[in-house]
Amino acid sequence: MNNVIVPPPAPKLTVRNTADVFPVHRIYCVGRNYAEHAREMGHDPDREPPFFFQKNPDSLVPDGGKFPYPDKTNEVHHEIEMVVALGAGGKDIAAADALNHVYGYAVGLDMTRRDLQGQMKAAGRPWEIGKAFEFAAPCSEIVPITQTGHPAQGAIWLKVNGKTRQYGDLNQMIWSVPDTIAYLSGLFTLAAGDLIYTGTPAGVAAVQRGDVLHGGIDGIGELRITVV
Ligand code: MN
């Protein structure tokens, strides 16, 4: 049988120190996973179970890429995040077994039309227009666990035009990677190829055309994106 349209390209990310690629299935994101960021957004971090939203895999932007300033917004925020890349999936994965499902880690940016997200929050509507637009998911190369281990602490930072905007430590995450995988796998059937953006530390702010976003995570790597 023939395709009746040209099949869309399969989203993928490169894998560090190899000629291989990591095919991406879904992109899940954790909301408010660092207490200081939850507070800066006006929430009490002690009261909430984890919650999730999704981005589209064809919104990935590779390291060194360009982020076109999106339409219908005057307030686009950066959120630097550790990204977990799953090498195996499942349902109802136990936290104690969760890290056995991780292929590797990456440095990501959860780009957000904050004004539109705020309008949707206020109206009790879904966040898609704030979170799931084109180019909204810059992500570095995937670094296999054979090169990183499972980082649970270490600096996570973002500079804009050389000035530090966001700074935190992975050990400030409210929901650890094993807890996140366990919780998420109770809601969705996870699969090899899934990415999980694990939330951002405090310091989110607006970007402008021409800004150079340079982020990194100790033990994983760095990500550079230019806003155009
Ligand atoms: Mn985020």
PDB file of C-alpha atoms and ligand atoms in Angstrom:
ATOM      1  CA  MET A   1       0.000   0.000   0.000  1.00  0.00           C
ATOM      2  CA  ASN A   2       1.124   3.540  -0.708  1.00  0.00           C
ATOM      3  CA  ASN A   3       0.970   6.523   1.601  1.00  0.00           C
ATOM      4  CA  VAL A   4      -1.705   8.945   0.436  1.00  0.00           C
ATOM      5  CA  ILE A   5       0.387  11.870   1.692  1.00  0.00           C
ATOM      6  CA  VAL A   6       4.119  12.293   2.173  1.00  0.00           C
ATOM      7  CA  PRO A   7       4.808  10.830   5.640  1.00  0.00           C
ATOM      8  CA  PRO A   8       5.990  13.441   8.128  1.00  0.00           C
ATOM      9  CA  PRO A   9       9.638  13.147   9.174  1.00  0.00           C
ATOM     10  CA  ALA A  10      10.189  11.069  12.310  1.00  0.00           C
ATOM     11  CA  PRO A  11      11.431  13.289  15.172  1.00  0.00           C
ATOM     12  CA  LYS A  12      14.838  12.290  16.471  1.00  0.00           C
ATOM     13  CA  LEU A  13      17.787  13.571  18.493  1.00  0.00           C
ATOM     14  CA  THR A  14      21.455  12.772  18.115  1.00  0.00           C
ATOM     15  CA  VAL A  15      23.247  10.655  20.724  1.00  0.00           C
ATOM     16  CA  ARG A  16      26.506  11.994  22.148  1.00  0.00           C
ATOM     17  CA  ASN A  17      29.749  10.427  20.956  1.00  0.00           C
ATOM     18  CA  THR A  18      27.997   8.157  18.483  1.00  0.00           C
ATOM     19  CA  ALA A  19      26.681   8.268  14.926  1.00  0.00           C
ATOM     20  CA  ASP A  20      23.315   7.080  16.285  1.00  0.00           C
ATOM     21  CA  VAL A  21      20.002   8.846  16.773  1.00  0.00           C
ATOM     22  CA  PHE A  22      17.293   8.580  19.429  1.00  0.00           C
ATOM     23  CA  PRO A  23      13.821   8.411  17.836  1.00  0.00           C
ATOM     24  CA  VAL A  24      11.330  10.434  19.858  1.00  0.00           C
ATOM     25  CA  HIS A  25       7.844   9.110  20.601  1.00  0.00           C
ATOM     26  CA  ARG A  26       6.053  11.477  23.025  1.00  0.00           C
ATOM     27  CA  ILE A  27       7.115  14.506  25.067  1.00  0.00           C
ATOM     28  CA  TYR A  28       5.762  14.742  28.601  1.00  0.00           C
ATOM     29  CA  CYS A  29       6.446  17.698  30.889  1.00  0.00           C
ATOM     30  CA  VAL A  30       6.171  18.025  34.670  1.00  0.00           C
ATOM     31  CA  GLY A  31       4.668  21.257  36.012  1.00  0.00           C
ATOM     32  CA  ARG A  32       6.057  23.152  39.023  1.00  0.00           C
ATOM     33  CA  ASN A  33       8.678  20.628  40.083  1.00  0.00           C
ATOM     34  CA  TYR A  34      10.990  23.067  41.889  1.00  0.00           C
ATOM     35  CA  ALA A  35       9.602  24.793  44.991  1.00  0.00           C
ATOM     36  CA  GLU A  36      11.099  28.230  44.276  1.00  0.00           C
ATOM     37  CA  HIS A  37       9.635  28.214  40.761  1.00  0.00           C
ATOM     38  CA  ALA A  38       6.224  27.131  42.090  1.00  0.00           C
ATOM     39  CA  ARG A  39       6.348  30.083  44.501  1.00  0.00           C
ATOM     40  CA  GLU A  40       7.396  32.554  41.793  1.00  0.00           C
ATOM     41  CA  MET A  41       4.315  31.410  39.833  1.00  0.00           C
ATOM     42  CA  GLY A  42       2.103  32.028  42.864  1.00  0.00           C
ATOM     43  CA  HIS A  43       1.575  28.470  44.123  1.00  0.00           C
ATOM     44  CA  ASP A  44       2.258  26.545  47.332  1.00  0.00           C
ATOM     45  CA  PRO A  45       4.645  23.713  46.418  1.00  0.00           C
ATOM     46  CA  ASP A  46       3.783  21.649  49.502  1.00  0.00           C
ATOM     47  CA  ARG A  47       0.190  20.984  48.570  1.00  0.00           C
ATOM     48  CA  GLU A  48       0.190  19.579  45.058  1.00  0.00           C
ATOM     49  CA  PRO A  49       0.650  16.118  43.577  1.00  0.00           C
ATOM     50  CA  PRO A  50       2.687  16.138  40.336  1.00  0.00           C
ATOM     51  CA  PHE A  51       0.854  17.183  37.204  1.00  0.00           C
ATOM     52  CA  PHE A  52       1.735  16.829  33.564  1.00  0.00           C
ATOM     53  CA  PHE A  53       1.228  18.291  30.119  1.00  0.00           C
ATOM     54  CA  GLN A  54       2.568  17.322  26.710  1.00  0.00           C
ATOM     55  CA  LYS A  55       4.405  18.919  23.850  1.00  0.00           C
ATOM     56  CA  ASN A  56       4.529  17.668  20.285  1.00  0.00           C
ATOM     57  CA  PRO A  57       7.614  15.670  19.208  1.00  0.00           C
ATOM     58  CA  ASP A  58       7.852  17.660  15.971  1.00  0.00           C
ATOM     59  CA  SER A  59       8.469  20.795  18.095  1.00  0.00           C
ATOM     60  CA  LEU A  60      12.005  19.724  19.030  1.00  0.00           C
ATOM     61  CA  VAL A  61      14.817  22.153  18.173  1.00  0.00           C
ATOM     62  CA  PRO A  62      18.344  20.687  18.283  1.00  0.00           C
ATOM     63  CA  ASP A  63      21.348  22.232  20.021  1.00  0.00           C
ATOM     64  CA  GLY A  64      22.631  25.207  18.070  1.00  0.00           C
ATOM     65  CA  GLY A  65      19.241  25.715  16.481  1.00  0.00           C
ATOM     66  CA  LYS A  66      16.972  28.707  16.069  1.00  0.00           C
ATOM     67  CA  PHE A  67      13.756  29.397  18.007  1.00  0.00           C
ATOM     68  CA  PRO A  68      11.448  31.553  15.866  1.00  0.00           C
ATOM     69  CA  TYR A  69       9.595  33.993  18.126  1.00  0.00           C
ATOM     70  CA  PRO A  70       6.024  32.637  17.981  1.00  0.00           C
ATOM     71  CA  ASP A  71       2.838  34.413  16.975  1.00  0.00           C
ATOM     72  CA  LYS A  72       0.008  35.769  19.134  1.00  0.00           C
ATOM     73  CA  THR A  73       2.182  36.480  22.164  1.00  0.00           C
ATOM     74  CA  ASN A  74       4.159  39.261  23.803  1.00  0.00           C
ATOM     75  CA  GLU A  75       5.595  37.160  26.620  1.00  0.00           C
ATOM     76  CA  VAL A  76       7.619  34.063  25.760  1.00  0.00           C
ATOM     77  CA  HIS A  77       9.458  32.572  28.732  1.00  0.00           C
ATOM     78  CA  HIS A  78      12.450  30.231  28.945  1.00  0.00           C
ATOM     79  CA  GLU A  79      12.333  27.240  31.301  1.00  0.00           C
ATOM     80  CA  ILE A  80      15.586  25.260  31.511  1.00  0.00           C
ATOM     81  CA  GLU A  81      14.908  21.615  32.376  1.00  0.00           C
ATOM     82  CA  MET A  82      16.564  18.225  32.692  1.00  0.00           C
ATOM     83  CA  VAL A  83      15.132  15.855  30.113  1.00  0.00           C
ATOM     84  CA  VAL A  84      14.816  12.103  30.729  1.00  0.00           C
ATOM     85  CA  ALA A  85      14.927   9.859  27.633  1.00  0.00           C
ATOM     86  CA  LEU A  86      13.227   6.500  28.074  1.00  0.00           C
ATOM     87  CA  GLY A  87      14.780   3.375  26.564  1.00  0.00           C
ATOM     88  CA  ALA A  88      11.925   1.158  27.707  1.00  0.00           C
ATOM     89  CA  GLY A  89       8.302   1.744  28.556  1.00  0.00           C
ATOM     90  CA  GLY A  90       5.539   0.257  30.611  1.00  0.00           C
ATOM     91  CA  LYS A  91       2.533   0.854  32.825  1.00  0.00           C
ATOM     92  CA  ASP A  92       2.520   1.237  36.600  1.00  0.00           C
ATOM     93  CA  ILE A  93       6.318   1.203  36.815  1.00  0.00           C
ATOM     94  CA  ALA A  94       7.517   1.019  40.426  1.00  0.00           C
ATOM     95  CA  ALA A  95       9.753   3.880  41.548  1.00  0.00           C
ATOM     96  CA  ALA A  96      12.383   1.330  42.627  1.00  0.00           C
ATOM     97  CA  ASP A  97      12.461  -0.045  39.055  1.00  0.00           C
ATOM     98  CA  ALA A  98      12.026   3.273  37.223  1.00  0.00           C
ATOM     99  CA  LEU A  99      15.661   4.105  36.465  1.00  0.00           C
ATOM    100  CA  ASN A 100      15.992   0.781  34.613  1.00  0.00           C
ATOM    101  CA  HIS A 101      13.748   2.362  31.961  1.00  0.00           C
ATOM    102  CA  VAL A 102      16.017   5.377  31.339  1.00  0.00           C
ATOM    103  CA  TYR A 103      18.247   5.410  28.250  1.00  0.00           C
ATOM    104  CA  GLY A 104      19.827   8.775  28.900  1.00  0.00           C
ATOM    105  CA  TYR A 105      19.469  12.446  29.767  1.00  0.00           C
ATOM    106  CA  ALA A 106      19.522  15.778  27.962  1.00  0.00           C
ATOM    107  CA  VAL A 107      19.239  19.524  28.533  1.00  0.00           C
ATOM    108  CA  GLY A 108      15.937  20.994  27.381  1.00  0.00           C
ATOM    109  CA  LEU A 109      14.030  24.256  27.214  1.00  0.00           C
ATOM    110  CA  ASP A 110      10.281  24.268  27.871  1.00  0.00           C
ATOM    111  CA  MET A 111       9.505  27.416  25.862  1.00  0.00           C
ATOM    112  CA  THR A 112       6.228  28.937  27.019  1.00  0.00           C
ATOM    113  CA  ARG A 113       3.825  31.588  25.714  1.00  0.00           C
ATOM    114  CA  ARG A 114       3.280  32.757  29.300  1.00  0.00           C
ATOM    115  CA  ASP A 115       0.591  35.280  28.490  1.00  0.00           C
ATOM    116  CA  LEU A 116      -1.508  32.712  26.666  1.00  0.00           C
ATOM    117  CA  GLN A 117      -0.861  30.089  29.344  1.00  0.00           C
ATOM    118  CA  GLY A 118      -2.020  32.588  31.960  1.00  0.00           C
ATOM    119  CA  GLN A 119      -5.227  33.293  30.074  1.00  0.00           C
ATOM    120  CA  MET A 120      -5.934  29.563  29.804  1.00  0.00           C
ATOM    121  CA  LYS A 121      -5.207  29.009  33.499  1.00  0.00           C
ATOM    122  CA  ALA A 122      -7.565  31.817  34.453  1.00  0.00           C
ATOM    123  CA  ALA A 123     -10.310  30.381  32.245  1.00  0.00           C
ATOM    124  CA  GLY A 124      -9.760  26.790  33.414  1.00  0.00           C
ATOM    125  CA  ARG A 125      -8.857  25.777  29.860  1.00  0.00           C
ATOM    126  CA  PRO A 126      -6.069  23.494  28.547  1.00  0.00           C
ATOM    127  CA  TRP A 127      -2.514  24.813  28.279  1.00  0.00           C
ATOM    128  CA  GLU A 128      -1.756  23.692  24.704  1.00  0.00           C
ATOM    129  CA  ILE A 129      -1.610  27.154  23.147  1.00  0.00           C
ATOM    130  CA  GLY A 130       0.869  28.215  25.837  1.00  0.00           C
ATOM    131  CA  LYS A 131       3.040  25.126  25.755  1.00  0.00           C
ATOM    132  CA  ALA A 132       2.615  22.995  22.630  1.00  0.00           C
ATOM    133  CA  PHE A 133       3.330  25.401  19.768  1.00  0.00           C
ATOM    134  CA  GLU A 134       5.908  24.827  17.036  1.00  0.00           C
ATOM    135  CA  PHE A 135       9.597  24.947  18.100  1.00  0.00           C
ATOM    136  CA  ALA A 136       8.521  24.910  21.784  1.00  0.00           C
ATOM    137  CA  ALA A 137      10.840  22.048  22.744  1.00  0.00           C
ATOM    138  CA  PRO A 138      14.544  22.772  22.209  1.00  0.00           C
ATOM    139  CA  CYS A 139      16.619  19.805  23.382  1.00  0.00           C
ATOM    140  CA  SER A 140      20.313  18.936  23.405  1.00  0.00           C
ATOM    141  CA  GLU A 141      21.797  15.690  22.181  1.00  0.00           C
ATOM    142  CA  ILE A 142      20.879  12.662  24.290  1.00  0.00           C
ATOM    143  CA  VAL A 143      23.623  11.529  26.654  1.00  0.00           C
ATOM    144  CA  PRO A 144      23.382   7.800  27.430  1.00  0.00           C
ATOM    145  CA  ILE A 145      23.493   6.687  31.072  1.00  0.00           C
ATOM    146  CA  THR A 146      26.739   4.895  30.230  1.00  0.00           C
ATOM    147  CA  GLN A 147      28.197   8.445  30.014  1.00  0.00           C
ATOM    148  CA  THR A 148      26.169  10.219  32.734  1.00  0.00           C
ATOM    149  CA  GLY A 149      24.926   7.720  35.285  1.00  0.00           C
ATOM    150  CA  HIS A 150      21.678   8.998  36.859  1.00  0.00           C
ATOM    151  CA  PRO A 151      22.276  12.606  37.969  1.00  0.00           C
ATOM    152  CA  ALA A 152      20.240  13.444  41.087  1.00  0.00           C
ATOM    153  CA  GLN A 153      22.188  16.543  42.062  1.00  0.00           C
ATOM    154  CA  GLY A 154      24.243  19.189  40.340  1.00  0.00           C
ATOM    155  CA  ALA A 155      23.759  22.674  38.979  1.00  0.00           C
ATOM    156  CA  ILE A 156      21.088  23.445  36.381  1.00  0.00           C
ATOM    157  CA  TRP A 157      21.428  26.921  34.900  1.00  0.00           C
ATOM    158  CA  LEU A 158      20.481  29.206  32.052  1.00  0.00           C
ATOM    159  CA  LYS A 159      22.256  32.314  30.804  1.00  0.00           C
ATOM    160  CA  VAL A 160      20.665  34.767  28.394  1.00  0.00           C
ATOM    161  CA  ASN A 161      23.223  36.790  26.413  1.00  0.00           C
ATOM    162  CA  GLY A 162      25.840  35.727  28.975  1.00  0.00           C
ATOM    163  CA  LYS A 163      23.889  36.818  32.074  1.00  0.00           C
ATOM    164  CA  THR A 164      22.605  34.187  34.495  1.00  0.00           C
ATOM    165  CA  ARG A 165      18.807  34.058  34.561  1.00  0.00           C
ATOM    166  CA  GLN A 166      18.026  30.663  36.087  1.00  0.00           C
ATOM    167  CA  TYR A 167      20.063  28.704  38.607  1.00  0.00           C
ATOM    168  CA  GLY A 168      19.152  25.720  40.710  1.00  0.00           C
ATOM    169  CA  ASP A 169      20.205  22.222  41.666  1.00  0.00           C
ATOM    170  CA  LEU A 170      18.708  18.943  40.520  1.00  0.00           C
ATOM    171  CA  ASN A 171      18.401  17.993  44.194  1.00  0.00           C
ATOM    172  CA  GLN A 172      15.696  20.686  44.532  1.00  0.00           C
ATOM    173  CA  MET A 173      13.228  18.702  42.453  1.00  0.00           C
ATOM    174  CA  ILE A 174      10.033  18.018  44.392  1.00  0.00           C
ATOM    175  CA  TRP A 175       9.369  14.813  42.436  1.00  0.00           C
ATOM    176  CA  SER A 176      12.525  12.839  41.670  1.00  0.00           C
ATOM    177  CA  VAL A 177      13.010  11.109  38.325  1.00  0.00           C
ATOM    178  CA  PRO A 178      11.958   7.697  39.745  1.00  0.00           C
ATOM    179  CA  ASP A 179       8.885   9.225  41.405  1.00  0.00           C
ATOM    180  CA  THR A 180       7.979  11.079  38.208  1.00  0.00           C
ATOM    181  CA  ILE A 181       8.248   7.963  36.034  1.00  0.00           C
ATOM    182  CA  ALA A 182       6.239   5.947  38.566  1.00  0.00           C
ATOM    183  CA  TYR A 183       3.477   8.541  38.757  1.00  0.00           C
ATOM    184  CA  LEU A 184       3.372   9.258  35.009  1.00  0.00           C
ATOM    185  CA  SER A 185       3.264   5.541  34.121  1.00  0.00           C
ATOM    186  CA  GLY A 186       0.083   5.230  36.164  1.00  0.00           C
ATOM    187  CA  LEU A 187      -1.570   7.777  33.886  1.00  0.00           C
ATOM    188  CA  PHE A 188      -0.072   6.855  30.505  1.00  0.00           C
ATOM    189  CA  THR A 189       1.515   3.779  28.971  1.00  0.00           C
ATOM    190  CA  LEU A 190       5.087   4.937  28.616  1.00  0.00           C
ATOM    191  CA  ALA A 191       7.191   3.829  25.654  1.00  0.00           C
ATOM    192  CA  ALA A 192      10.783   3.710  24.510  1.00  0.00           C
ATOM    193  CA  GLY A 193      11.402   7.036  22.818  1.00  0.00           C
ATOM    194  CA  ASP A 194       9.413   9.098  25.291  1.00  0.00           C
ATOM    195  CA  LEU A 195      11.021  12.255  26.677  1.00  0.00           C
ATOM    196  CA  ILE A 196      10.130  13.716  30.070  1.00  0.00           C
ATOM    197  CA  TYR A 197      10.907  17.387  30.742  1.00  0.00           C
ATOM    198  CA  THR A 198      11.287  17.393  34.526  1.00  0.00           C
ATOM    199  CA  GLY A 199      10.464  20.983  35.465  1.00  0.00           C
ATOM    200  CA  THR A 200      12.384  24.212  35.849  1.00  0.00           C
ATOM    201  CA  PRO A 201      14.133  26.039  38.705  1.00  0.00           C
ATOM    202  CA  ALA A 202      13.285  29.630  39.586  1.00  0.00           C
ATOM    203  CA  GLY A 203      14.143  32.596  37.405  1.00  0.00           C
ATOM    204  CA  VAL A 204      11.907  32.158  34.384  1.00  0.00           C
ATOM    205  CA  ALA A 205      11.621  35.342  32.326  1.00  0.00           C
ATOM    206  CA  ALA A 206      10.828  36.690  28.898  1.00  0.00           C
ATOM    207  CA  VAL A 207      13.031  36.315  25.830  1.00  0.00           C
ATOM    208  CA  GLN A 208      13.432  38.722  22.923  1.00  0.00           C
ATOM    209  CA  ARG A 209      14.398  38.240  19.302  1.00  0.00           C
ATOM    210  CA  GLY A 210      18.186  38.010  19.065  1.00  0.00           C
ATOM    211  CA  ASP A 211      18.666  36.551  22.539  1.00  0.00           C
ATOM    212  CA  VAL A 212      21.130  33.706  22.878  1.00  0.00           C
ATOM    213  CA  LEU A 213      19.949  31.120  25.409  1.00  0.00           C
ATOM    214  CA  HIS A 214      22.786  29.033  26.850  1.00  0.00           C
ATOM    215  CA  GLY A 215      21.880  26.433  29.428  1.00  0.00           C
ATOM    216  CA  GLY A 216      23.539  23.497  31.075  1.00  0.00           C
ATOM    217  CA  ILE A 217      23.331  20.772  33.663  1.00  0.00           C
ATOM    218  CA  ASP A 218      26.331  19.439  35.573  1.00  0.00           C
ATOM    219  CA  GLY A 219      27.179  15.951  34.406  1.00  0.00           C
ATOM    220  CA  ILE A 220      24.910  16.063  31.358  1.00  0.00           C
ATOM    221  CA  GLY A 221      25.800  18.839  28.958  1.00  0.00           C
ATOM    222  CA  GLU A 222      24.778  22.162  27.481  1.00  0.00           C
ATOM    223  CA  LEU A 223      22.269  23.637  25.048  1.00  0.00           C
ATOM    224  CA  ARG A 224      22.499  26.784  22.929  1.00  0.00           C
ATOM    225  CA  ILE A 225      19.499  28.278  21.146  1.00  0.00           C
ATOM    226  CA  THR A 226      19.066  31.644  19.392  1.00  0.00           C
ATOM    227  CA  VAL A 227      15.730  33.469  19.366  1.00  0.00           C
ATOM    228  CA  VAL A 228      15.020  34.774  15.849  1.00  0.00           C
TER     229      VAL A 228
HETATM  230 MN    MN B   1       8.327  23.589  32.429  1.00  0.00          MN
END
